[in-house]
C-alpha positions as MATLAB code, in Angstrom:
seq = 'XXXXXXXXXXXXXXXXXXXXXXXXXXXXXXXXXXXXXXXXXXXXXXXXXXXXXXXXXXXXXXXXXXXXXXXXXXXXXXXXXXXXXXXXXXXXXXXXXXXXXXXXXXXXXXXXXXXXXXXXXXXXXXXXXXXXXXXXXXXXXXXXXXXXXXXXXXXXXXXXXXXXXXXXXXXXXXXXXXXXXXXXXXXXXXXXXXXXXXXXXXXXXXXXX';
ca = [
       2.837    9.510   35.461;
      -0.293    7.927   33.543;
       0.721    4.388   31.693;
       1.381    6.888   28.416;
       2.498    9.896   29.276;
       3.669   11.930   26.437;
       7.548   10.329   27.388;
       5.855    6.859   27.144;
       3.853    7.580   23.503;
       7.265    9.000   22.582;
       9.118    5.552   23.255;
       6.596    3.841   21.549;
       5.418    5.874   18.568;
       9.136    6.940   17.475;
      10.248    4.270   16.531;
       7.550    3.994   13.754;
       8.877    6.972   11.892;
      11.576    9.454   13.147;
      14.022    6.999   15.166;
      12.752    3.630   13.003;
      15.438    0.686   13.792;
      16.065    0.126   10.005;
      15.580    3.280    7.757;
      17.326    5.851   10.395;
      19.482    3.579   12.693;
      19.993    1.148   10.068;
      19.837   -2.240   12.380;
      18.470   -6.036   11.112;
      18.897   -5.108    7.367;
      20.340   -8.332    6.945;
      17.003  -10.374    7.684;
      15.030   -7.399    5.851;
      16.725   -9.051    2.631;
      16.223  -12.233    3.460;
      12.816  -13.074    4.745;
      11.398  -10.097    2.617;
      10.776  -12.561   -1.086;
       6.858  -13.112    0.036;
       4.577  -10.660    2.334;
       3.415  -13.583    4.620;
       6.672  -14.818    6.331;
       7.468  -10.869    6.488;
       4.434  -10.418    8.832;
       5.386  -13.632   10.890;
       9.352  -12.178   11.078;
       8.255   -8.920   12.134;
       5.644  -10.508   14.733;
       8.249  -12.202   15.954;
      10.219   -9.944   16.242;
       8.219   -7.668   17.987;
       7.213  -10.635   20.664;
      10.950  -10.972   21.270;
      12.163   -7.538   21.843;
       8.746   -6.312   23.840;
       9.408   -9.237   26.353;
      13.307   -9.356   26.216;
      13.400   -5.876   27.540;
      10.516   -6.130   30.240;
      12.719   -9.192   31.499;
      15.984   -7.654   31.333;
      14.930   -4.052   32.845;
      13.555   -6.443   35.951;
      16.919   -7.589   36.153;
      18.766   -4.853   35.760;
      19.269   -4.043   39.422;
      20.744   -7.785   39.817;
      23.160   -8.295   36.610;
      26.657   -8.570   37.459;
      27.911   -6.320   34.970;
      30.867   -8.418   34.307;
      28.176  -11.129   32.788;
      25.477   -8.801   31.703;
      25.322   -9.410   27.707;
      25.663  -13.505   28.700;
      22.398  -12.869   30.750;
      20.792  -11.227   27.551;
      21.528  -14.064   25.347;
      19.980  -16.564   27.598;
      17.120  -14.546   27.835;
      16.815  -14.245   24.119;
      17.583  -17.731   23.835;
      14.922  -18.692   25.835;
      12.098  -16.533   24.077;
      13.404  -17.033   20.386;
      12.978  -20.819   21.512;
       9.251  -20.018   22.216;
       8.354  -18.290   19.524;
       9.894  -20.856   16.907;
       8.121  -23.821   18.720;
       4.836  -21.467   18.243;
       5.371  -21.160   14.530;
       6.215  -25.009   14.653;
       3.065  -25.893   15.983;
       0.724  -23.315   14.506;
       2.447  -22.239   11.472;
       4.677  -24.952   10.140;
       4.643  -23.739    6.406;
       5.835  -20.222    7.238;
       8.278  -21.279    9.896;
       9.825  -23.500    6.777;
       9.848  -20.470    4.535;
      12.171  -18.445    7.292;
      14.403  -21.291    7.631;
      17.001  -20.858   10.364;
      16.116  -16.842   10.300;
      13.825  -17.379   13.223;
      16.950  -18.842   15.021;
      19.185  -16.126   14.361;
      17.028  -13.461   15.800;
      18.990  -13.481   18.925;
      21.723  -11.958   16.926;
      19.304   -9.210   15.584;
      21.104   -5.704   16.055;
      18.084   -4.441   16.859;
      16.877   -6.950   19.921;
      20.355   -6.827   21.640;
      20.564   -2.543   21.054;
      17.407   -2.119   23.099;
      18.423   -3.974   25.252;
      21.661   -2.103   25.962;
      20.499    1.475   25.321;
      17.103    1.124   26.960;
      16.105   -2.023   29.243;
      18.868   -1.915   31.323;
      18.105    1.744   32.435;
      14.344    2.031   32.420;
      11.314    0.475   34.100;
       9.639   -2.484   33.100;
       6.558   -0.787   31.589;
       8.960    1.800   29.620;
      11.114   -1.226   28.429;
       7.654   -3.096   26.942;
       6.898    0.333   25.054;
      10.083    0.844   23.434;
      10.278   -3.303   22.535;
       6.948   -2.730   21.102;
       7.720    0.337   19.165;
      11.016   -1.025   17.807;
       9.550   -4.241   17.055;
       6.399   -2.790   14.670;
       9.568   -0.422   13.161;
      11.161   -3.285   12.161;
       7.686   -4.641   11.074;
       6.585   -2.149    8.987;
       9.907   -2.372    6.563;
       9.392   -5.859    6.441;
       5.675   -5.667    5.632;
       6.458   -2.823    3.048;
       9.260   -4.973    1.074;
       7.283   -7.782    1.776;
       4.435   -6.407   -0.832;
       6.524   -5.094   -3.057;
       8.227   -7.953   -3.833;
       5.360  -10.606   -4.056;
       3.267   -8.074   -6.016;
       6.087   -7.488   -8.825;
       7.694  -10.624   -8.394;
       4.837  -13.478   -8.469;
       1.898  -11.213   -9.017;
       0.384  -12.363   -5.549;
      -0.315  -11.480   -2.211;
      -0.455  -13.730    0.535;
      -0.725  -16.232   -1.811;
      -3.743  -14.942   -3.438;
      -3.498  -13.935   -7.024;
      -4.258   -9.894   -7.483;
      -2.600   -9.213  -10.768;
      -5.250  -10.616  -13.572;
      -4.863  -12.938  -16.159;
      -6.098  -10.543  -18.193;
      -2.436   -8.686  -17.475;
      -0.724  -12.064  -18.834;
      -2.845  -12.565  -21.833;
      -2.094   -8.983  -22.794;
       1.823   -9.852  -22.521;
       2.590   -9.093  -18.685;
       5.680  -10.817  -16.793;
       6.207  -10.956  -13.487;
       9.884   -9.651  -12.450;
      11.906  -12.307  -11.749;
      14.579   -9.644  -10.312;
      12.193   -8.240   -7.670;
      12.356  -11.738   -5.770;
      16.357  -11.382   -5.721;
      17.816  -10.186   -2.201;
      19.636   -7.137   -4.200;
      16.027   -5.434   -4.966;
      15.462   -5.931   -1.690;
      18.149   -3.490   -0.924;
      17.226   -1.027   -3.572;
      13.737   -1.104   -2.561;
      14.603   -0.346    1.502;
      17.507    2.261    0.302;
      14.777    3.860   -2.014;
      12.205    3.781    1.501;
      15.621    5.519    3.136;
      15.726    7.964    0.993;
      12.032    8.799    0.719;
      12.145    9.095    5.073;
      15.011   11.622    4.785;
      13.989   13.355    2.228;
      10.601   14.054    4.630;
      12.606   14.056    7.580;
      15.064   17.118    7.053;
      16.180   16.621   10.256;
      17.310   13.154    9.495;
      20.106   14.590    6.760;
      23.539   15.332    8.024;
      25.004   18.491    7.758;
];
């Protein structure tokens, strides 16, 4: 089998759209609200995220032959420890700023539904390679819904992106306000239960019976 075969584009490439971690499965909504306010730290989460997950798995699926059972999910949080420690020493070093705006959300992506699922469903009973795939295409999932929130909100909220004004003053002399809601965690809901129901309505599959 070639390094992606049509199984291995499928691991990776689902995830984007038809089996996406937050719009169909409905995992890490919790830090899609929260890290969501401004498009940059968005990118950096779902980065991050992606980093952890894509080299979680490969290390776990390794493993898997030697886990006890018994101690298996204790083995998983070390080795989610371990990386999430990595990456938030990264950001410390090379993007301080950012890393402030996340707050203790870099931390807590150990306890991200989606990292510790793949883990479960998929690393423990496929091959290394597989297991990087699947991180990967969970991980940019994640990303995109971040990314997507991410510019909504700045755009209606402060009128920027990335910190770069792209609504013009011309807007503001004319009367224009920036939406003080759209920054609020709650519109961050609406806006990813609105990107739900867009997906399903395109995805007929998706709907239940």
């Amino acid at each position: 089998m070639g390094l992606l075969s049509k199984k291995n584009k499928e691991v990776l490439v689902g995830p984007l759209s038809m089996n996406n971690p937050v719009l169909v499965q409905m995992l890490g909504i919790c830090s899609s609200l929260a890290v969501t306010s401004k498009l940059e730290p968005a990118i950096v989460m779902g980065i991050s995220v992606t980093v952890v997950v894509a080299f979680a798995n490969v290390i776990i699926s390794l493993l898997r032959n030697t886990i006890p059972n018994r101690i298996r999910i204790i083995v998983q949080l070390v080795v989610c420890a371990a990386l999430v420690t990595i990456v938030s020493e990264v950001l410390k070093a090379y993007a301080y700023d950012v890393n402030k705006q996340l707050s203790v959300y870099v931390g807590l992506i150990i306890t991200n539904c989606i990292l510790m699922g793949r883990l479960e469903a998929f690393a423990l009973g496929n091959g290394p390679w597989e297991s990087f795939l699947d991180g990967v295409g969970n991980g940019l999932g994640y990303a995109i819904i971040l990314i997507i929130v991410g510019f909504v909100r700045e755009l209606f909220g402060s009128g920027t992106l990335l910190g770069f004004q792209v609504i013009p003053d011309a807007f503001y002399e004319m009367g224009y306000v920036n939406n003080g809601l759209v920054i609020l965690p709650p519109m961050a809901l609406i806006i990813i239960a609105l990107i739900v129901w867009y997906h399903r309505s395109r995805n007929k599959e998706l709907q239940e019976n």
